[in-house]
């Protein structure tokens, strides 16, 4: 595929550098956003250790572990897909990104089932048939849990859309550029890394 040069860039190389810089700046802003959430959760665990541990124990560890495996596998597939695209093996790249998108959907389904379970057990703040937190610290844990995992799930949804779009275009005559695939891959890896931080804090602090 021939990449069109856009104004005001003097050449394609400079345009690619600008694309990568833009993605790096965006990812840095996302990292700061999730970094603030992680620090907030760690502060809550420091000042409310007992309620934090007790409420963490009520989360579905099996579902959280399964989602960790799903995201790590999808991240590997995205890396393979980006490498395949770099080698102009577009068919393989399309398969890898398509399967990674399906794994992202699997992540969201598992997360949704967790939310449904927590709704029924009275752990969803402000919703459900009743509220069963036991202490203000437990309520604060669940507030942080839903904010962090809900925001992360939204990013997964956006990533799934981008991966599926790239997979679809890779099977057509106008595949996305190599730098475009790499940028989507960087976004997906960030989503993966964020979950790697959230999972032990939320699920293993018991």
PDB file of C-alpha atoms in Angstrom:
ATOM      1  CA  UNK A   1       0.000   0.000   0.000  1.00  0.00           C
ATOM      2  CA  UNK A   2       1.312   3.466  -0.896  1.00  0.00           C
ATOM      3  CA  UNK A   3       0.938   5.953   1.934  1.00  0.00           C
ATOM      4  CA  UNK A   4      -0.204   9.399   0.854  1.00  0.00           C
ATOM      5  CA  UNK A   5       1.758  12.342   2.174  1.00  0.00           C
ATOM      6  CA  UNK A   6      -0.283  15.012   3.880  1.00  0.00           C
ATOM      7  CA  UNK A   7       0.500  18.660   4.454  1.00  0.00           C
ATOM      8  CA  UNK A   8       2.475  20.110   6.191  1.00  0.00           C
ATOM      9  CA  UNK A   9       4.868  17.132   6.305  1.00  0.00           C
ATOM     10  CA  UNK A  10       7.777  17.347   3.841  1.00  0.00           C
ATOM     11  CA  UNK A  11       8.052  13.575   3.444  1.00  0.00           C
ATOM     12  CA  UNK A  12       6.523  10.242   4.497  1.00  0.00           C
ATOM     13  CA  UNK A  13       9.205   9.566   7.119  1.00  0.00           C
ATOM     14  CA  UNK A  14       8.420  12.804   8.955  1.00  0.00           C
ATOM     15  CA  UNK A  15       4.709  12.036   8.707  1.00  0.00           C
ATOM     16  CA  UNK A  16       5.262   8.603  10.294  1.00  0.00           C
ATOM     17  CA  UNK A  17       7.304  10.179  13.088  1.00  0.00           C
ATOM     18  CA  UNK A  18       4.433  12.553  13.779  1.00  0.00           C
ATOM     19  CA  UNK A  19       1.951   9.642  13.813  1.00  0.00           C
ATOM     20  CA  UNK A  20       4.074   7.755  16.333  1.00  0.00           C
ATOM     21  CA  UNK A  21       4.649  10.853  18.470  1.00  0.00           C
ATOM     22  CA  UNK A  22       0.916  11.546  18.547  1.00  0.00           C
ATOM     23  CA  UNK A  23       0.213   7.995  19.710  1.00  0.00           C
ATOM     24  CA  UNK A  24       2.948   8.171  22.368  1.00  0.00           C
ATOM     25  CA  UNK A  25       1.513  11.412  23.755  1.00  0.00           C
ATOM     26  CA  UNK A  26      -1.977   9.898  23.797  1.00  0.00           C
ATOM     27  CA  UNK A  27      -0.787   6.741  25.550  1.00  0.00           C
ATOM     28  CA  UNK A  28       1.143   8.826  28.084  1.00  0.00           C
ATOM     29  CA  UNK A  29      -2.053  10.703  28.956  1.00  0.00           C
ATOM     30  CA  UNK A  30      -3.892   7.388  29.336  1.00  0.00           C
ATOM     31  CA  UNK A  31      -1.096   6.032  31.543  1.00  0.00           C
ATOM     32  CA  UNK A  32      -1.392   9.092  33.808  1.00  0.00           C
ATOM     33  CA  UNK A  33      -5.162   8.608  34.043  1.00  0.00           C
ATOM     34  CA  UNK A  34      -4.907   4.963  35.066  1.00  0.00           C
ATOM     35  CA  UNK A  35      -1.854   5.701  37.185  1.00  0.00           C
ATOM     36  CA  UNK A  36      -3.949   8.068  39.288  1.00  0.00           C
ATOM     37  CA  UNK A  37      -6.602   5.370  39.738  1.00  0.00           C
ATOM     38  CA  UNK A  38      -4.004   2.787  40.737  1.00  0.00           C
ATOM     39  CA  UNK A  39      -2.466   5.184  43.264  1.00  0.00           C
ATOM     40  CA  UNK A  40      -5.914   5.872  44.698  1.00  0.00           C
ATOM     41  CA  UNK A  41      -6.549   2.149  45.138  1.00  0.00           C
ATOM     42  CA  UNK A  42      -3.150   1.636  46.747  1.00  0.00           C
ATOM     43  CA  UNK A  43      -3.825   4.531  49.138  1.00  0.00           C
ATOM     44  CA  UNK A  44      -7.169   2.977  50.087  1.00  0.00           C
ATOM     45  CA  UNK A  45      -5.461  -0.369  50.723  1.00  0.00           C
ATOM     46  CA  UNK A  46      -2.908   1.400  52.949  1.00  0.00           C
ATOM     47  CA  UNK A  47      -5.424   3.273  55.067  1.00  0.00           C
ATOM     48  CA  UNK A  48      -8.247   0.689  55.058  1.00  0.00           C
ATOM     49  CA  UNK A  49      -6.385  -2.644  54.940  1.00  0.00           C
ATOM     50  CA  UNK A  50      -9.002  -4.826  56.653  1.00  0.00           C
ATOM     51  CA  UNK A  51     -12.087  -3.744  54.627  1.00  0.00           C
ATOM     52  CA  UNK A  52      -9.966  -3.739  51.465  1.00  0.00           C
ATOM     53  CA  UNK A  53      -8.891  -7.354  51.988  1.00  0.00           C
ATOM     54  CA  UNK A  54     -12.358  -8.507  53.060  1.00  0.00           C
ATOM     55  CA  UNK A  55     -14.049  -6.956  50.019  1.00  0.00           C
ATOM     56  CA  UNK A  56     -11.342  -8.171  47.642  1.00  0.00           C
ATOM     57  CA  UNK A  57     -12.130 -11.694  48.841  1.00  0.00           C
ATOM     58  CA  UNK A  58     -15.719 -11.285  47.640  1.00  0.00           C
ATOM     59  CA  UNK A  59     -14.602 -10.697  44.037  1.00  0.00           C
ATOM     60  CA  UNK A  60     -14.639 -13.598  41.580  1.00  0.00           C
ATOM     61  CA  UNK A  61     -10.958 -14.599  41.463  1.00  0.00           C
ATOM     62  CA  UNK A  62     -11.550 -17.261  38.811  1.00  0.00           C
ATOM     63  CA  UNK A  63     -13.156 -14.756  36.447  1.00  0.00           C
ATOM     64  CA  UNK A  64     -10.392 -12.208  37.085  1.00  0.00           C
ATOM     65  CA  UNK A  65      -7.716 -14.847  36.426  1.00  0.00           C
ATOM     66  CA  UNK A  66      -9.457 -15.971  33.244  1.00  0.00           C
ATOM     67  CA  UNK A  67      -9.611 -12.391  32.013  1.00  0.00           C
ATOM     68  CA  UNK A  68      -5.904 -11.961  32.723  1.00  0.00           C
ATOM     69  CA  UNK A  69      -5.109 -15.004  30.589  1.00  0.00           C
ATOM     70  CA  UNK A  70      -7.436 -13.760  27.847  1.00  0.00           C
ATOM     71  CA  UNK A  71      -5.794 -10.328  27.675  1.00  0.00           C
ATOM     72  CA  UNK A  72      -2.236 -11.672  27.777  1.00  0.00           C
ATOM     73  CA  UNK A  73      -3.037 -14.083  24.940  1.00  0.00           C
ATOM     74  CA  UNK A  74      -4.662 -11.348  22.885  1.00  0.00           C
ATOM     75  CA  UNK A  75      -1.634  -9.104  23.401  1.00  0.00           C
ATOM     76  CA  UNK A  76       0.635 -11.858  22.059  1.00  0.00           C
ATOM     77  CA  UNK A  77      -1.599 -12.269  19.009  1.00  0.00           C
ATOM     78  CA  UNK A  78      -1.536  -8.523  18.353  1.00  0.00           C
ATOM     79  CA  UNK A  79       2.273  -8.541  18.488  1.00  0.00           C
ATOM     80  CA  UNK A  80       2.347 -11.424  15.990  1.00  0.00           C
ATOM     81  CA  UNK A  81      -0.157  -9.597  13.806  1.00  0.00           C
ATOM     82  CA  UNK A  82       1.915  -6.414  13.767  1.00  0.00           C
ATOM     83  CA  UNK A  83       5.026  -8.392  12.847  1.00  0.00           C
ATOM     84  CA  UNK A  84       3.109 -10.206  10.105  1.00  0.00           C
ATOM     85  CA  UNK A  85       1.930  -6.869   8.696  1.00  0.00           C
ATOM     86  CA  UNK A  86       5.522  -5.588   8.746  1.00  0.00           C
ATOM     87  CA  UNK A  87       6.450  -8.599   6.585  1.00  0.00           C
ATOM     88  CA  UNK A  88       3.471  -7.948   4.265  1.00  0.00           C
ATOM     89  CA  UNK A  89       1.793 -11.178   5.360  1.00  0.00           C
ATOM     90  CA  UNK A  90      -1.582  -9.477   5.518  1.00  0.00           C
ATOM     91  CA  UNK A  91      -3.694 -12.627   5.643  1.00  0.00           C
ATOM     92  CA  UNK A  92      -1.894 -13.874   8.770  1.00  0.00           C
ATOM     93  CA  UNK A  93      -2.070 -10.397  10.301  1.00  0.00           C
ATOM     94  CA  UNK A  94      -5.827 -10.278   9.675  1.00  0.00           C
ATOM     95  CA  UNK A  95      -6.315 -13.622  11.419  1.00  0.00           C
ATOM     96  CA  UNK A  96      -4.222 -12.617  14.419  1.00  0.00           C
ATOM     97  CA  UNK A  97      -5.956  -9.272  14.894  1.00  0.00           C
ATOM     98  CA  UNK A  98      -9.384 -10.827  14.305  1.00  0.00           C
ATOM     99  CA  UNK A  99      -8.820 -13.497  16.960  1.00  0.00           C
ATOM    100  CA  UNK A 100      -7.439 -10.850  19.333  1.00  0.00           C
ATOM    101  CA  UNK A 101     -10.643  -8.833  18.830  1.00  0.00           C
ATOM    102  CA  UNK A 102     -12.717 -11.932  19.658  1.00  0.00           C
ATOM    103  CA  UNK A 103     -10.669 -12.416  22.836  1.00  0.00           C
ATOM    104  CA  UNK A 104     -11.389  -8.803  23.713  1.00  0.00           C
ATOM    105  CA  UNK A 105     -15.101  -9.547  23.350  1.00  0.00           C
ATOM    106  CA  UNK A 106     -14.632 -12.611  25.569  1.00  0.00           C
ATOM    107  CA  UNK A 107     -13.013 -10.354  28.183  1.00  0.00           C
ATOM    108  CA  UNK A 108     -16.024  -8.035  28.134  1.00  0.00           C
ATOM    109  CA  UNK A 109     -18.475 -10.940  28.442  1.00  0.00           C
ATOM    110  CA  UNK A 110     -16.613 -12.322  31.461  1.00  0.00           C
ATOM    111  CA  UNK A 111     -16.445  -8.834  33.005  1.00  0.00           C
ATOM    112  CA  UNK A 112     -20.156  -8.361  32.385  1.00  0.00           C
ATOM    113  CA  UNK A 113     -20.942 -11.643  34.126  1.00  0.00           C
ATOM    114  CA  UNK A 114     -18.921 -10.463  37.115  1.00  0.00           C
ATOM    115  CA  UNK A 115     -20.863  -7.217  37.248  1.00  0.00           C
ATOM    116  CA  UNK A 116     -24.126  -9.152  37.122  1.00  0.00           C
ATOM    117  CA  UNK A 117     -22.986 -11.359  40.004  1.00  0.00           C
ATOM    118  CA  UNK A 118     -21.914  -8.332  42.062  1.00  0.00           C
ATOM    119  CA  UNK A 119     -25.226  -6.644  41.298  1.00  0.00           C
ATOM    120  CA  UNK A 120     -27.083  -9.631  42.739  1.00  0.00           C
ATOM    121  CA  UNK A 121     -24.861  -9.748  45.830  1.00  0.00           C
ATOM    122  CA  UNK A 122     -25.463  -6.091  46.689  1.00  0.00           C
ATOM    123  CA  UNK A 123     -21.921  -5.004  45.809  1.00  0.00           C
ATOM    124  CA  UNK A 124     -22.820  -2.508  43.081  1.00  0.00           C
ATOM    125  CA  UNK A 125     -22.962   0.976  44.670  1.00  0.00           C
ATOM    126  CA  UNK A 126     -26.332   2.634  44.158  1.00  0.00           C
ATOM    127  CA  UNK A 127     -27.850  -0.299  42.268  1.00  0.00           C
ATOM    128  CA  UNK A 128     -29.215  -3.768  42.881  1.00  0.00           C
ATOM    129  CA  UNK A 129     -31.925  -5.211  45.108  1.00  0.00           C
ATOM    130  CA  UNK A 130     -29.985  -4.252  48.237  1.00  0.00           C
ATOM    131  CA  UNK A 131     -26.601  -2.902  49.360  1.00  0.00           C
ATOM    132  CA  UNK A 132     -24.269  -5.159  51.335  1.00  0.00           C
ATOM    133  CA  UNK A 133     -20.967  -3.417  51.974  1.00  0.00           C
ATOM    134  CA  UNK A 134     -20.607  -3.825  55.712  1.00  0.00           C
ATOM    135  CA  UNK A 135     -18.369  -0.786  56.202  1.00  0.00           C
ATOM    136  CA  UNK A 136     -17.488   2.564  54.583  1.00  0.00           C
ATOM    137  CA  UNK A 137     -14.109   1.096  53.577  1.00  0.00           C
ATOM    138  CA  UNK A 138     -15.830  -1.732  51.684  1.00  0.00           C
ATOM    139  CA  UNK A 139     -18.069   0.774  49.894  1.00  0.00           C
ATOM    140  CA  UNK A 140     -15.005   2.823  48.913  1.00  0.00           C
ATOM    141  CA  UNK A 141     -13.317  -0.325  47.590  1.00  0.00           C
ATOM    142  CA  UNK A 142     -16.284  -1.138  45.374  1.00  0.00           C
ATOM    143  CA  UNK A 143     -16.496   2.488  44.190  1.00  0.00           C
ATOM    144  CA  UNK A 144     -12.851   2.313  43.127  1.00  0.00           C
ATOM    145  CA  UNK A 145     -13.322  -1.154  41.645  1.00  0.00           C
ATOM    146  CA  UNK A 146     -16.193  -0.101  39.396  1.00  0.00           C
ATOM    147  CA  UNK A 147     -14.543   3.151  38.316  1.00  0.00           C
ATOM    148  CA  UNK A 148     -11.241   1.457  37.461  1.00  0.00           C
ATOM    149  CA  UNK A 149     -12.630  -1.684  35.806  1.00  0.00           C
ATOM    150  CA  UNK A 150     -15.453   0.195  34.079  1.00  0.00           C
ATOM    151  CA  UNK A 151     -13.036   2.686  32.537  1.00  0.00           C
ATOM    152  CA  UNK A 152     -10.730  -0.162  31.572  1.00  0.00           C
ATOM    153  CA  UNK A 153     -13.614  -2.088  29.985  1.00  0.00           C
ATOM    154  CA  UNK A 154     -14.474   0.985  27.901  1.00  0.00           C
ATOM    155  CA  UNK A 155     -10.889   1.068  26.626  1.00  0.00           C
ATOM    156  CA  UNK A 156     -11.126  -2.645  25.814  1.00  0.00           C
ATOM    157  CA  UNK A 157     -14.288  -1.953  23.816  1.00  0.00           C
ATOM    158  CA  UNK A 158     -12.531   0.795  21.834  1.00  0.00           C
ATOM    159  CA  UNK A 159      -9.576  -1.532  21.259  1.00  0.00           C
ATOM    160  CA  UNK A 160     -11.844  -4.316  20.017  1.00  0.00           C
ATOM    161  CA  UNK A 161     -13.373  -1.927  17.476  1.00  0.00           C
ATOM    162  CA  UNK A 162      -9.922  -0.864  16.238  1.00  0.00           C
ATOM    163  CA  UNK A 163      -8.622  -4.443  16.022  1.00  0.00           C
ATOM    164  CA  UNK A 164     -11.727  -5.642  14.187  1.00  0.00           C
ATOM    165  CA  UNK A 165     -11.518  -2.684  11.787  1.00  0.00           C
ATOM    166  CA  UNK A 166      -7.844  -3.394  11.036  1.00  0.00           C
ATOM    167  CA  UNK A 167      -8.552  -7.120  10.546  1.00  0.00           C
ATOM    168  CA  UNK A 168     -11.353  -6.320   8.121  1.00  0.00           C
ATOM    169  CA  UNK A 169      -9.245  -3.831   6.127  1.00  0.00           C
ATOM    170  CA  UNK A 170      -6.282  -6.230   5.965  1.00  0.00           C
ATOM    171  CA  UNK A 171      -8.399  -8.553   3.835  1.00  0.00           C
ATOM    172  CA  UNK A 172      -9.236  -5.802   1.370  1.00  0.00           C
ATOM    173  CA  UNK A 173      -7.218  -3.979  -1.253  1.00  0.00           C
ATOM    174  CA  UNK A 174      -6.564  -0.968   1.008  1.00  0.00           C
ATOM    175  CA  UNK A 175      -4.964  -2.441   4.157  1.00  0.00           C
ATOM    176  CA  UNK A 176      -3.980  -0.100   6.991  1.00  0.00           C
ATOM    177  CA  UNK A 177      -0.376   1.053   7.047  1.00  0.00           C
ATOM    178  CA  UNK A 178       2.277  -0.736   9.056  1.00  0.00           C
ATOM    179  CA  UNK A 179       2.654   2.230  11.375  1.00  0.00           C
ATOM    180  CA  UNK A 180      -1.122   2.275  11.830  1.00  0.00           C
ATOM    181  CA  UNK A 181      -1.136  -1.382  12.889  1.00  0.00           C
ATOM    182  CA  UNK A 182       1.781  -0.731  15.236  1.00  0.00           C
ATOM    183  CA  UNK A 183      -0.078   2.177  16.846  1.00  0.00           C
ATOM    184  CA  UNK A 184      -3.188   0.065  17.383  1.00  0.00           C
ATOM    185  CA  UNK A 185      -0.934  -2.614  18.851  1.00  0.00           C
ATOM    186  CA  UNK A 186       0.598  -0.110  21.275  1.00  0.00           C
ATOM    187  CA  UNK A 187      -2.874   0.903  22.425  1.00  0.00           C
ATOM    188  CA  UNK A 188      -3.849  -2.727  23.017  1.00  0.00           C
ATOM    189  CA  UNK A 189      -0.647  -3.431  24.927  1.00  0.00           C
ATOM    190  CA  UNK A 190      -1.379  -0.444  27.190  1.00  0.00           C
ATOM    191  CA  UNK A 191      -4.861  -1.859  27.889  1.00  0.00           C
ATOM    192  CA  UNK A 192      -3.169  -5.145  28.756  1.00  0.00           C
ATOM    193  CA  UNK A 193      -0.576  -3.517  31.040  1.00  0.00           C
ATOM    194  CA  UNK A 194      -3.266  -1.562  32.908  1.00  0.00           C
ATOM    195  CA  UNK A 195      -5.094  -4.802  33.665  1.00  0.00           C
ATOM    196  CA  UNK A 196      -1.850  -6.418  34.844  1.00  0.00           C
ATOM    197  CA  UNK A 197      -1.724  -3.665  37.509  1.00  0.00           C
ATOM    198  CA  UNK A 198      -5.422  -3.739  38.393  1.00  0.00           C
ATOM    199  CA  UNK A 199      -5.744  -7.506  38.734  1.00  0.00           C
ATOM    200  CA  UNK A 200      -3.363  -8.074  41.692  1.00  0.00           C
ATOM    201  CA  UNK A 201      -4.499  -4.925  43.511  1.00  0.00           C
ATOM    202  CA  UNK A 202      -8.197  -5.731  43.266  1.00  0.00           C
ATOM    203  CA  UNK A 203      -8.321  -9.527  43.244  1.00  0.00           C
ATOM    204  CA  UNK A 204      -5.233 -10.683  45.133  1.00  0.00           C
ATOM    205  CA  UNK A 205      -5.292  -8.279  48.119  1.00  0.00           C
ATOM    206  CA  UNK A 206      -7.161 -10.826  50.210  1.00  0.00           C
TER     207      UNK A 206
END
